[in-house]
Tab-separated table of C-alpha atoms in Angstrom:
chain	number	residue	atom	x	y	z
A	1	MET	CA	0.028	-0.072	-0.076
A	2	ARG	CA	2.859	2.388	0.912
A	3	ARG	CA	4.539	1.689	-2.322
A	4	TRP	CA	1.388	2.359	-4.268
A	5	ILE	CA	0.904	5.749	-2.486
A	6	SER	CA	4.541	6.662	-3.194
A	7	VAL	CA	4.272	5.926	-6.889
A	8	TYR	CA	0.982	7.731	-7.279
A	9	SER	CA	2.214	10.758	-5.442
A	10	ILE	CA	5.361	10.972	-7.592
A	11	THR	CA	3.706	10.211	-10.976
A	12	VAL	CA	0.384	12.016	-10.437
A	13	LEU	CA	0.120	14.444	-7.452
A	14	VAL	CA	3.617	16.120	-7.969
A	15	PRO	CA	3.054	16.805	-11.686
A	16	VAL	CA	-0.559	18.071	-11.015
A	17	ALA	CA	0.772	20.470	-8.302
A	18	ALA	CA	3.672	21.706	-10.490
A	19	ALA	CA	1.079	22.298	-13.297
A	20	VAL	CA	-1.157	24.334	-10.956
A	21	ALA	CA	1.723	26.368	-9.715
A	22	LEU	CA	2.658	27.283	-13.342
A	23	LEU	CA	-0.907	28.228	-14.175
A	24	LEU	CA	-1.226	30.453	-11.125
A	25	THR	CA	2.012	32.140	-11.903
A	26	HIS	CA	0.960	33.087	-15.575
A	27	HIS	CA	-2.811	33.586	-14.615
A	28	ALA	CA	-2.550	37.380	-14.329
A	29	GLY	CA	-0.788	37.829	-17.770
A	30	GLY	CA	-3.108	35.535	-19.505
A	31	ALA	CA	-6.118	37.233	-18.112
A	32	THR	CA	-4.943	40.560	-19.327
A	33	ALA	CA	-4.283	39.133	-22.802
A	34	ARG	CA	-7.785	37.586	-22.861
A	35	ALA	CA	-9.447	40.912	-21.828
A	36	ALA	CA	-7.678	42.738	-24.525
A	37	ALA	CA	-8.644	40.151	-27.202
A	38	HIS	CA	-12.111	39.836	-26.062
A	39	PRO	CA	-13.508	43.053	-24.502
A	40	ALA	CA	-16.044	42.444	-21.566
A	41	GLY	CA	-19.443	41.206	-22.805
A	42	ALA	CA	-18.353	41.030	-26.543
A	43	GLY	CA	-18.017	37.288	-26.819
A	44	GLY	CA	-16.139	35.433	-29.686
A	45	PRO	CA	-17.440	35.069	-33.238
A	46	LEU	CA	-18.590	31.491	-32.545
A	47	PHE	CA	-20.190	32.480	-29.396
A	48	ARG	CA	-22.326	35.020	-31.228
A	49	LEU	CA	-23.084	32.626	-34.033
A	50	LEU	CA	-24.260	29.964	-31.704
A	51	ILE	CA	-26.521	32.456	-29.817
A	52	ALA	CA	-28.036	33.769	-33.067
A	53	ALA	CA	-28.551	30.321	-34.460
A	54	SER	CA	-30.074	29.012	-31.276
A	55	VAL	CA	-32.578	31.857	-31.170
A	56	VAL	CA	-33.504	31.440	-34.862
A	57	ILE	CA	-34.082	27.719	-34.578
A	58	ALA	CA	-36.247	28.053	-31.456
A	59	VAL	CA	-38.442	30.849	-32.733
A	60	ALA	CA	-38.840	29.100	-36.130
A	61	ALA	CA	-39.824	25.826	-34.371
A	62	LEU	CA	-42.381	27.824	-32.351
A	63	GLY	CA	-43.660	29.562	-35.460
A	64	GLY	CA	-43.931	26.282	-37.277
A	65	ALA	CA	-45.956	24.602	-34.405
A	66	VAL	CA	-48.393	27.669	-34.256
A	67	ALA	CA	-48.807	27.497	-38.000
A	68	ARG	CA	-49.607	23.786	-37.963
A	69	ARG	CA	-52.123	24.438	-35.177
A	70	CYS	CA	-53.835	27.153	-37.445
A	71	GLY	CA	-54.006	24.521	-40.306
A	72	GLN	CA	-51.057	26.071	-42.197
A	73	PRO	CA	-47.865	24.469	-43.391
A	74	ALA	CA	-44.763	24.964	-41.060
A	75	VAL	CA	-43.065	27.142	-43.722
A	76	VAL	CA	-45.628	29.878	-43.241
A	77	GLY	CA	-44.855	30.007	-39.404
A	78	GLU	CA	-41.161	29.740	-39.938
A	79	LEU	CA	-41.191	32.735	-42.450
A	80	VAL	CA	-43.255	34.748	-40.038
A	81	ALA	CA	-40.659	33.850	-37.446
A	82	GLY	CA	-38.028	35.369	-39.714
A	83	PHE	CA	-40.121	38.482	-39.953
A	84	VAL	CA	-40.396	38.647	-36.206
A	85	LEU	CA	-36.724	38.484	-35.783
A	86	GLY	CA	-35.922	41.014	-38.486
A	87	PRO	CA	-35.972	44.728	-38.588
A	88	SER	CA	-39.769	44.878	-39.321
A	89	VAL	CA	-40.647	43.641	-35.929
A	90	LEU	CA	-37.955	43.122	-33.336
A	91	GLY	CA	-35.906	45.804	-34.873
A	92	ALA	CA	-38.624	48.271	-34.704
A	93	LEU	CA	-39.767	47.248	-31.120
A	94	ALA	CA	-36.342	46.588	-29.516
A	95	PRO	CA	-33.472	47.618	-31.847
A	96	GLN	CA	-30.791	47.143	-29.328
A	97	VAL	CA	-31.919	43.575	-28.677
A	98	GLN	CA	-32.124	42.864	-32.450
A	99	HIS	CA	-28.698	44.374	-33.200
A	100	SER	CA	-27.219	42.347	-30.122
A	101	LEU	CA	-28.680	39.171	-31.402
A	102	PHE	CA	-27.726	39.689	-35.086
A	103	PRO	CA	-24.739	41.974	-35.281
A	104	ALA	CA	-23.155	42.902	-38.721
A	105	SER	CA	-20.343	40.412	-37.968
A	106	VAL	CA	-22.654	37.359	-37.585
A	107	LEU	CA	-24.911	37.998	-40.673
A	108	PRO	CA	-22.314	36.740	-43.291
A	109	GLN	CA	-21.889	33.507	-41.268
A	110	LEU	CA	-25.566	33.006	-41.038
A	111	ASP	CA	-25.901	33.670	-44.741
A	112	LEU	CA	-23.195	31.045	-45.600
A	113	LEU	CA	-25.082	28.403	-43.542
A	114	ALA	CA	-28.343	29.434	-45.071
A	115	GLN	CA	-27.050	29.172	-48.472
A	116	LEU	CA	-25.682	25.635	-47.809
A	117	GLY	CA	-29.002	24.739	-46.415
A	118	VAL	CA	-30.723	25.894	-49.647
A	119	VAL	CA	-28.271	23.753	-51.783
A	120	PHE	CA	-29.199	20.605	-49.824
A	121	PHE	CA	-32.939	21.669	-49.800
A	122	MET	CA	-32.944	22.023	-53.619
A	123	PHE	CA	-31.224	18.547	-53.600
A	124	LEU	CA	-34.259	17.156	-51.793
A	125	VAL	CA	-36.679	19.073	-54.093
A	126	GLY	CA	-34.932	17.411	-57.061
A	127	ALA	CA	-35.079	13.896	-55.338
A	128	GLU	CA	-38.859	14.642	-54.575
A	129	LEU	CA	-39.791	15.651	-57.975
A	130	PRO	CA	-42.031	12.839	-59.411
A	131	SER	CA	-40.139	12.039	-62.656
A	132	GLY	CA	-42.349	8.988	-63.105
A	133	LEU	CA	-45.463	10.991	-62.769
A	134	LEU	CA	-44.143	13.738	-65.096
A	135	ARG	CA	-43.316	11.199	-67.678
A	136	ARG	CA	-46.869	9.731	-67.528
A	137	SER	CA	-48.773	12.814	-66.830
A	138	THR	CA	-51.195	13.193	-69.633
A	139	ARG	CA	-52.012	16.216	-71.655
A	140	THR	CA	-54.018	17.550	-68.753
A	141	GLY	CA	-51.027	17.892	-66.527
A	142	LEU	CA	-48.851	19.479	-69.260
A	143	VAL	CA	-51.657	22.007	-70.252
A	144	ILE	CA	-52.426	23.161	-66.702
A	145	GLY	CA	-48.774	23.274	-65.742
A	146	HIS	CA	-47.715	25.274	-68.681
A	147	ALA	CA	-50.690	27.442	-68.742
A	148	SER	CA	-50.303	28.340	-65.072
A	149	THR	CA	-46.791	29.427	-65.906
A	150	ALA	CA	-47.055	31.129	-69.212
A	151	ILE	CA	-50.081	33.337	-68.471
A	152	PRO	CA	-48.680	34.612	-65.128
A	153	PHE	CA	-45.190	35.041	-66.722
A	154	LEU	CA	-46.854	37.312	-69.385
A	155	ILE	CA	-48.765	39.255	-66.855
A	156	GLY	CA	-45.674	39.564	-64.624
A	157	ILE	CA	-43.693	41.046	-67.378
A	158	SER	CA	-46.637	43.444	-68.087
A	159	MET	CA	-46.646	44.411	-64.390
A	160	ALA	CA	-42.922	44.895	-64.434
A	161	LEU	CA	-43.185	47.458	-67.091
A	162	TRP	CA	-45.383	49.459	-64.576
A	163	LEU	CA	-43.196	48.764	-61.672
A	164	HIS	CA	-39.875	49.826	-63.220
A	165	HIS	CA	-40.931	53.424	-63.300
A	166	ARG	CA	-41.512	53.445	-59.579
A	167	TYR	CA	-39.015	50.765	-58.352
A	168	PRO	CA	-36.039	50.434	-60.838
A	169	SER	CA	-33.536	47.781	-60.358
A	170	ASN	CA	-30.066	48.152	-58.504
A	171	GLY	CA	-28.222	48.023	-61.709
A	172	ALA	CA	-29.644	45.019	-63.601
A	173	GLY	CA	-30.720	45.584	-67.285
A	174	MET	CA	-34.284	46.133	-68.281
A	175	THR	CA	-34.523	42.699	-69.939
A	176	ALA	CA	-33.274	40.893	-66.779
A	177	TYR	CA	-35.699	42.934	-64.723
A	178	LEU	CA	-38.785	42.161	-66.896
A	179	LEU	CA	-37.770	38.372	-67.021
A	180	PHE	CA	-37.264	38.101	-63.161
A	181	ILE	CA	-40.458	39.823	-62.142
A	182	GLY	CA	-42.352	37.622	-64.669
A	183	LEU	CA	-40.806	34.610	-63.361
A	184	SER	CA	-41.634	35.696	-59.752
A	185	PHE	CA	-45.226	35.804	-60.768
A	186	ALA	CA	-45.115	32.332	-62.427
A	187	ILE	CA	-43.393	30.258	-59.657
A	188	THR	CA	-45.267	27.327	-58.022
A	189	ALA	CA	-43.866	25.840	-54.799
A	190	PHE	CA	-43.918	22.031	-55.532
A	191	PRO	CA	-42.381	20.933	-52.130
A	192	VAL	CA	-44.739	23.066	-50.019
A	193	LEU	CA	-47.728	21.896	-52.048
A	194	ALA	CA	-46.758	18.420	-51.566
A	195	ARG	CA	-46.689	18.922	-47.765
A	196	ILE	CA	-50.213	20.716	-47.849
A	197	LEU	CA	-51.676	17.829	-49.934
A	198	ALA	CA	-50.212	15.193	-47.653
A	199	GLU	CA	-51.682	16.977	-44.553
A	200	ARG	CA	-54.989	17.149	-46.467
A	201	ARG	CA	-54.760	13.369	-47.491
A	202	MET	CA	-55.036	14.380	-51.104
A	203	LEU	CA	-51.544	13.552	-52.176
A	204	HIS	CA	-52.636	10.192	-53.923
A	205	SER	CA	-56.233	11.222	-54.792
A	206	PRO	CA	-56.888	11.889	-58.495
A	207	LEU	CA	-57.186	15.631	-58.054
A	208	GLY	CA	-53.995	15.641	-55.948
A	209	VAL	CA	-52.017	13.718	-58.599
A	210	THR	CA	-53.279	16.154	-61.195
A	211	GLY	CA	-52.246	19.030	-59.081
A	212	MET	CA	-48.856	17.538	-58.309
A	213	ALA	CA	-48.208	16.704	-62.014
A	214	ALA	CA	-49.114	20.317	-63.005
A	215	ALA	CA	-47.009	21.828	-60.242
A	216	GLY	CA	-43.994	19.573	-61.053
A	217	ILE	CA	-44.224	20.574	-64.700
A	218	GLY	CA	-44.528	24.182	-63.762
A	219	ASP	CA	-41.678	23.901	-61.285
A	220	ALA	CA	-39.383	22.375	-63.805
A	221	THR	CA	-40.227	24.985	-66.448
A	222	GLY	CA	-39.801	27.709	-63.957
A	223	TRP	CA	-36.351	26.614	-63.011
A	224	SER	CA	-35.363	26.293	-66.635
A	225	LEU	CA	-36.551	29.866	-67.188
A	226	LEU	CA	-34.391	30.981	-64.104
A	227	VAL	CA	-31.308	29.576	-65.692
A	228	VAL	CA	-31.804	31.800	-68.648
A	229	VAL	CA	-32.555	34.857	-66.433
A	230	ILE	CA	-29.362	34.259	-64.157
A	231	ALA	CA	-27.251	33.792	-67.363
A	232	ILE	CA	-28.588	37.071	-68.789
A	233	VAL	CA	-28.041	38.945	-65.451
A	234	ARG	CA	-24.561	37.495	-64.721
A	235	GLY	CA	-23.328	37.599	-68.483
A	236	THR	CA	-21.328	40.459	-69.569
A	237	SER	CA	-22.591	40.007	-73.090
A	238	VAL	CA	-25.059	38.068	-75.002
A	239	THR	CA	-22.353	35.546	-75.913
A	240	SER	CA	-21.577	34.854	-72.366
A	241	ALA	CA	-25.313	34.373	-71.501
A	242	VAL	CA	-25.700	31.944	-74.396
A	243	LEU	CA	-22.709	30.075	-73.349
A	244	ALA	CA	-23.858	29.723	-69.784
A	245	VAL	CA	-27.170	28.223	-71.070
A	246	ALA	CA	-25.306	25.948	-73.405
A	247	TYR	CA	-23.092	24.816	-70.602
A	248	MET	CA	-26.116	24.156	-68.458
A	249	ALA	CA	-27.846	22.131	-71.218
A	250	ALA	CA	-24.771	20.006	-71.589
A	251	PHE	CA	-24.650	19.539	-67.813
A	252	VAL	CA	-28.199	18.241	-67.802
A	253	VAL	CA	-27.567	15.878	-70.585
A	254	ILE	CA	-24.443	14.468	-68.847
A	255	MET	CA	-26.290	14.070	-65.544
A	256	MET	CA	-29.270	12.346	-67.108
A	257	LEU	CA	-27.417	10.056	-69.558
A	258	VAL	CA	-24.187	9.316	-67.813
A	259	VAL	CA	-24.423	9.994	-64.043
A	260	ARG	CA	-27.866	8.650	-63.534
A	261	PRO	CA	-27.256	5.036	-64.869
A	262	LEU	CA	-24.009	5.172	-63.093
A	263	LEU	CA	-25.725	6.028	-59.833
A	264	ALA	CA	-28.235	3.389	-60.281
A	265	ARG	CA	-25.644	0.514	-60.783
A	266	THR	CA	-23.591	1.939	-57.849
A	267	LEU	CA	-26.521	2.020	-55.494
A	268	ARG	CA	-27.720	-1.400	-56.501
A	269	TRP	CA	-24.259	-2.755	-55.704
A	270	ALA	CA	-23.946	-0.805	-52.353
A	271	ASP	CA	-27.435	-1.823	-51.222
A	272	ARG	CA	-26.165	-5.397	-51.150
A	273	ARG	CA	-23.031	-4.606	-49.235
A	274	PRO	CA	-23.516	-2.974	-45.926
A	275	SER	CA	-19.847	-2.521	-45.402
A	276	VAL	CA	-19.585	0.140	-48.212
A	277	ARG	CA	-22.674	2.172	-47.326
A	278	ASP	CA	-20.888	4.870	-45.343
A	279	GLY	CA	-18.346	5.469	-48.223
A	280	VAL	CA	-21.060	5.568	-50.853
A	281	SER	CA	-23.181	7.943	-48.798
A	282	ALA	CA	-20.156	10.295	-48.486
A	283	GLY	CA	-19.678	10.106	-52.208
A	284	LEU	CA	-23.226	10.938	-52.813
A	285	ILE	CA	-22.985	14.100	-50.754
A	286	CYS	CA	-19.819	15.026	-52.522
A	287	LEU	CA	-21.763	14.641	-55.929
A	288	VAL	CA	-24.216	17.107	-54.547
A	289	LEU	CA	-21.583	19.589	-53.597
A	290	VAL	CA	-19.450	19.106	-56.787
A	291	SER	CA	-22.744	19.564	-58.966
A	292	ALA	CA	-23.483	22.756	-57.125
A	293	LEU	CA	-19.931	23.987	-57.601
A	294	ALA	CA	-20.089	23.069	-61.349
A	295	THR	CA	-23.157	25.134	-62.127
A	296	ASP	CA	-21.789	28.070	-60.108
A	297	ARG	CA	-18.706	28.063	-62.210
A	298	MET	CA	-20.847	27.941	-65.413
A	299	GLY	CA	-22.194	31.260	-64.376
A	300	VAL	CA	-25.621	29.928	-63.341
A	301	HIS	CA	-26.152	29.198	-59.581
A	302	THR	CA	-25.319	26.466	-57.133
A	303	ILE	CA	-29.053	25.514	-56.623
A	304	PHE	CA	-29.364	24.091	-60.173
A	305	GLY	CA	-26.435	21.772	-59.709
A	306	ALA	CA	-27.821	20.455	-56.357
A	307	PHE	CA	-31.330	20.289	-58.006
A	308	MET	CA	-30.133	18.064	-60.844
A	309	ALA	CA	-28.128	15.846	-58.304
A	310	GLY	CA	-31.432	15.142	-56.724
A	311	VAL	CA	-33.257	14.487	-60.020
A	312	VAL	CA	-30.772	11.848	-61.065
A	313	MET	CA	-30.726	9.888	-57.795
A	314	PRO	CA	-32.439	6.422	-57.813
A	315	ARG	CA	-35.049	7.171	-55.154
A	316	GLN	CA	-36.110	3.558	-54.837
A	317	SER	CA	-32.674	2.660	-53.227
A	318	PRO	CA	-32.774	2.076	-49.473
A	319	LEU	CA	-29.311	3.611	-49.073
A	320	PHE	CA	-30.475	6.761	-50.803
A	321	ARG	CA	-33.647	7.044	-48.794
A	322	GLU	CA	-31.706	6.731	-45.551
A	323	MET	CA	-29.266	9.314	-46.642
A	324	ALA	CA	-31.872	11.757	-47.836
A	325	GLY	CA	-33.821	11.260	-44.406
A	326	LYS	CA	-30.542	12.280	-42.608
A	327	ILE	CA	-29.868	15.295	-44.826
A	328	HIS	CA	-33.712	16.284	-44.450
A	329	GLY	CA	-33.336	16.449	-40.638
A	330	ILE	CA	-30.377	18.825	-40.585
A	331	THR	CA	-31.652	20.818	-43.511
A	332	VAL	CA	-35.308	21.515	-42.318
A	333	TRP	CA	-34.496	21.762	-38.653
A	334	VAL	CA	-31.341	23.760	-38.644
A	335	MET	CA	-30.302	25.367	-41.990
A	336	LEU	CA	-33.631	26.444	-43.513
A	337	PRO	CA	-34.671	28.382	-40.385
A	338	LEU	CA	-31.353	30.255	-40.755
A	339	PHE	CA	-32.431	31.005	-44.422
A	340	PHE	CA	-35.843	32.185	-43.235
A	341	ALA	CA	-33.950	34.471	-40.735
A	342	ILE	CA	-31.875	35.875	-43.499
A	343	VAL	CA	-35.026	36.532	-45.521
A	344	GLY	CA	-36.594	38.164	-42.446
A	345	LEU	CA	-33.487	40.359	-41.829
A	346	ARG	CA	-33.515	41.444	-45.442
A	347	THR	CA	-37.305	42.257	-45.555
A	348	GLN	CA	-37.753	45.887	-44.341
A	349	LEU	CA	-41.365	46.760	-44.264
A	350	ASN	CA	-40.528	50.282	-43.303
A	351	THR	CA	-39.469	50.733	-46.894
A	352	LEU	CA	-43.061	50.535	-47.793
A	353	SER	CA	-43.619	53.871	-46.371
A	354	GLY	CA	-46.835	55.802	-47.543
A	355	THR	CA	-50.108	54.852	-49.109
A	356	THR	CA	-48.671	54.521	-52.476
A	357	ALA	CA	-46.166	51.787	-51.621
A	358	TRP	CA	-48.743	49.748	-49.772
A	359	LEU	CA	-51.290	50.164	-52.613
A	360	THR	CA	-48.552	49.034	-54.878
A	361	CYS	CA	-47.883	45.966	-52.646
A	362	LEU	CA	-51.626	45.234	-52.731
A	363	ALA	CA	-51.705	45.452	-56.487
A	364	VAL	CA	-48.769	42.980	-56.691
A	365	LEU	CA	-50.608	40.552	-54.541
A	366	VAL	CA	-53.920	40.895	-56.313
A	367	VAL	CA	-52.403	40.597	-59.844
A	368	ALA	CA	-50.318	37.540	-58.705
A	369	VAL	CA	-53.319	35.776	-57.274
A	370	VAL	CA	-55.553	36.541	-60.273
A	371	ALA	CA	-52.842	35.461	-62.760
A	372	LYS	CA	-51.772	32.219	-61.083
A	373	PHE	CA	-55.103	31.219	-59.598
A	374	GLY	CA	-57.111	32.248	-62.524
A	375	SER	CA	-54.895	30.631	-65.151
A	376	GLY	CA	-54.866	27.295	-63.337
A	377	THR	CA	-58.564	27.306	-62.793
A	378	VAL	CA	-59.381	28.225	-66.388
A	379	ALA	CA	-56.959	25.722	-67.752
A	380	ALA	CA	-58.512	22.893	-65.570
A	381	LEU	CA	-61.972	23.861	-66.773
A	382	SER	CA	-60.963	24.072	-70.398
A	383	VAL	CA	-59.285	20.609	-70.661
A	384	GLY	CA	-62.504	18.956	-69.438
A	385	GLY	CA	-63.237	16.396	-66.792
A	386	TYR	CA	-63.123	18.609	-63.756
A	387	SER	CA	-65.902	20.236	-61.975
A	388	ARG	CA	-65.892	23.899	-60.958
A	389	ARG	CA	-64.939	23.028	-57.348
A	390	GLU	CA	-62.101	20.833	-58.616
A	391	SER	CA	-60.939	23.416	-61.035
A	392	LEU	CA	-60.954	25.997	-58.142
A	393	ALA	CA	-58.791	23.500	-56.155
A	394	ILE	CA	-56.371	23.099	-58.897
A	395	GLY	CA	-56.098	26.893	-59.226
A	396	ALA	CA	-55.335	27.103	-55.520
A	397	MET	CA	-52.552	24.520	-55.906
A	398	MET	CA	-50.940	26.399	-58.588
A	399	ASN	CA	-51.196	29.669	-56.620
A	400	CYS	CA	-49.046	28.193	-53.804
A	401	ARG	CA	-45.598	29.843	-53.918
A	402	GLY	CA	-43.849	29.124	-50.525
A	403	LEU	CA	-40.186	28.500	-50.163
A	404	THR	CA	-39.554	28.153	-53.923
A	405	GLU	CA	-40.646	31.819	-54.364
A	406	LEU	CA	-38.411	32.866	-51.479
A	407	ILE	CA	-35.373	31.341	-52.996
A	408	VAL	CA	-35.994	33.095	-56.268
A	409	LEU	CA	-36.548	36.403	-54.494
A	410	ASN	CA	-33.305	36.006	-52.456
A	411	LEU	CA	-31.510	35.527	-55.771
A	412	GLY	CA	-33.060	38.639	-57.090
A	413	VAL	CA	-31.605	40.634	-54.224
A	414	GLU	CA	-28.157	38.950	-54.653
A	415	LEU	CA	-28.124	39.842	-58.489
A	416	GLY	CA	-29.340	43.410	-57.853
A	417	VAL	CA	-32.526	42.981	-59.665
A	418	LEU	CA	-34.892	43.648	-56.639
A	419	THR	CA	-34.812	46.798	-54.499
A	420	PRO	CA	-35.513	46.429	-50.664
A	421	ALA	CA	-39.019	47.853	-51.277
A	422	LEU	CA	-39.842	45.376	-54.160
A	423	PHE	CA	-38.281	42.505	-52.125
A	424	ALA	CA	-40.593	43.271	-49.266
A	425	MET	CA	-43.554	43.358	-51.705
A	426	PHE	CA	-42.912	40.009	-53.250
A	427	VAL	CA	-42.116	38.362	-49.771
A	428	CYS	CA	-45.480	39.535	-48.512
A	429	MET	CA	-47.020	38.035	-51.787
A	430	ALA	CA	-45.304	34.705	-51.305
A	431	LEU	CA	-46.484	34.526	-47.666
A	432	VAL	CA	-50.081	35.394	-48.476
A	433	THR	CA	-50.409	33.142	-51.496
A	434	THR	CA	-48.967	30.144	-49.553
A	435	ALA	CA	-51.248	30.838	-46.596
A	436	MET	CA	-54.333	30.901	-49.018
A	437	THR	CA	-53.810	27.342	-50.289
A	438	GLY	CA	-54.883	25.248	-47.367
A	439	PRO	CA	-58.009	27.359	-46.482
A	440	ILE	CA	-59.180	27.411	-49.996
A	441	LEU	CA	-58.654	23.585	-50.377
A	442	ARG	CA	-60.680	22.991	-47.251
A	443	ARG	CA	-63.457	25.181	-48.586
A	444	VAL	CA	-63.671	23.694	-52.074
A	445	VAL	CA	-62.798	20.152	-51.379
A	446	PRO	CA	-64.289	19.386	-47.924
A	447	LYS	CA	-63.919	15.615	-48.136
A	448	GLN	CA	-61.150	13.343	-49.304
A	449	GLN	CA	-61.754	12.225	-52.842
A	450	PRO	CA	-62.409	8.501	-53.637
A	451	PRO	CA	-59.869	6.610	-55.710
A	452	ALA	CA	-60.110	6.757	-59.382
A	453	ALA	CA	-62.829	4.481	-60.803
A	454	THR	CA	-62.173	4.704	-64.577
A	455	PRO	CA	-59.097	3.691	-66.535
A	456	ASP	CA	-59.070	6.808	-68.766
A	457	GLY	CA	-59.369	10.611	-68.222
A	458	PRO	CA	-57.935	12.962	-65.696
A	459	ALA	CA	-58.900	10.896	-62.749
A	460	SER	CA	-56.955	7.794	-63.935
A	461	MET	CA	-53.324	9.052	-63.493
A	462	SER	CA	-51.547	7.103	-60.673
A	463	LEU	CA	-48.201	7.454	-59.122
A	464	ALA	CA	-45.245	5.162	-59.722
A	465	LYS	CA	-43.945	3.064	-56.946
A	466	GLU	CA	-41.080	5.493	-56.286
A	467	ASP	CA	-43.585	8.219	-56.199
A	468	LEU	CA	-45.716	6.527	-53.536
A	469	ASP	CA	-42.961	6.663	-50.986
A	470	ALA	CA	-43.264	9.118	-48.277
A	471	PRO	CA	-42.427	12.463	-49.345
A	472	LEU	CA	-38.905	13.566	-48.299
A	473	LEU	CA	-39.906	17.153	-47.554
A	474	SER	CA	-43.137	16.468	-45.676
């Protein structure tokens, strides 16, 4: 026992005592250096980032829960939470608190995390896009999807001619301005619509299938138009814009004809060998990031590469479903709330000062609703096979803009197309049109529709096996 105590004292207690003595000797100098590097109450950059992120995630979760209780998708409450934390609410009521939570030094870090979240969200959107449904969607889905994109696009361009005299762009050319405003009117939020229909138990009903097919076609068309718009805005000449579009077209062909079959073979191989699952999952994430980087270097945007990486994924693979579920969690629970906070911090309702500005905002909202809701309803009535109530429901589905619109608007600010006042108007429009969808569907479709009984016509479209899986974004 004595020997054990002696050895322990020499090898443990003596070194610890010497270390404590050295620390106490240099404590004063170290404290002075720390005080100089980090003034009292300032905190380090990571400390401030963690505080800001914690507040954003907590408030967004609360907003999403309240929205669900009110019969709205969580995205509505999360966006409202971003408003509350921004200059429009918290900044007006307690500017010192708002500045303390979101100082200028933290905003770039939040924005980077938010943009990374958008990249992974667009990957999930691409993976969620029902490619089997789009391939088999009859002329009905094609007509409704394209009509509810083309007509609002034209009306949006006409509206842009009127808006430009009052709210000119921050340096973008007139063509880019017209195209971007037109596209902002034409967007449909496919992921949010899928969530709303799932909550309404309409996702696999004949009417829901038609709405999803039309929304998916409209969404794909809208993203294609956005490629052209961004190429025009970023291009220093017509030639560079044409080259960017050509590069993007070549990228899509390579992803569909080369990467997609290669992924299918790789995942079939990996699904039979559990030992390689982690390595293959890491490779898939690298593919998402490299695809995003590729389209960014083409002069388009990172979201298109991430979106195409999702489109080419073999969604029937268990390994892919597992990986997508993990990405979904960190994206939806952490990164997207940061994106909503950035949108809220950029939205300054005080820029809409005066009666004229608010009347303009109201005009944007009314025209957007009439263009999208009306075109979808009229197209559904015109193709035949739908009652007036069903046509109104399809129009309401097409009018849902949600997070997709916010991504487009955020790009508009980054590219200098939208002024703060226009950005605030279109964010309000996105919020209201998304919030309208659920109540209108409850009003015009009070009961769940029965399954299709006939083999032909609009009610006969069915989802493929991979499209019947639980939605990744719901």
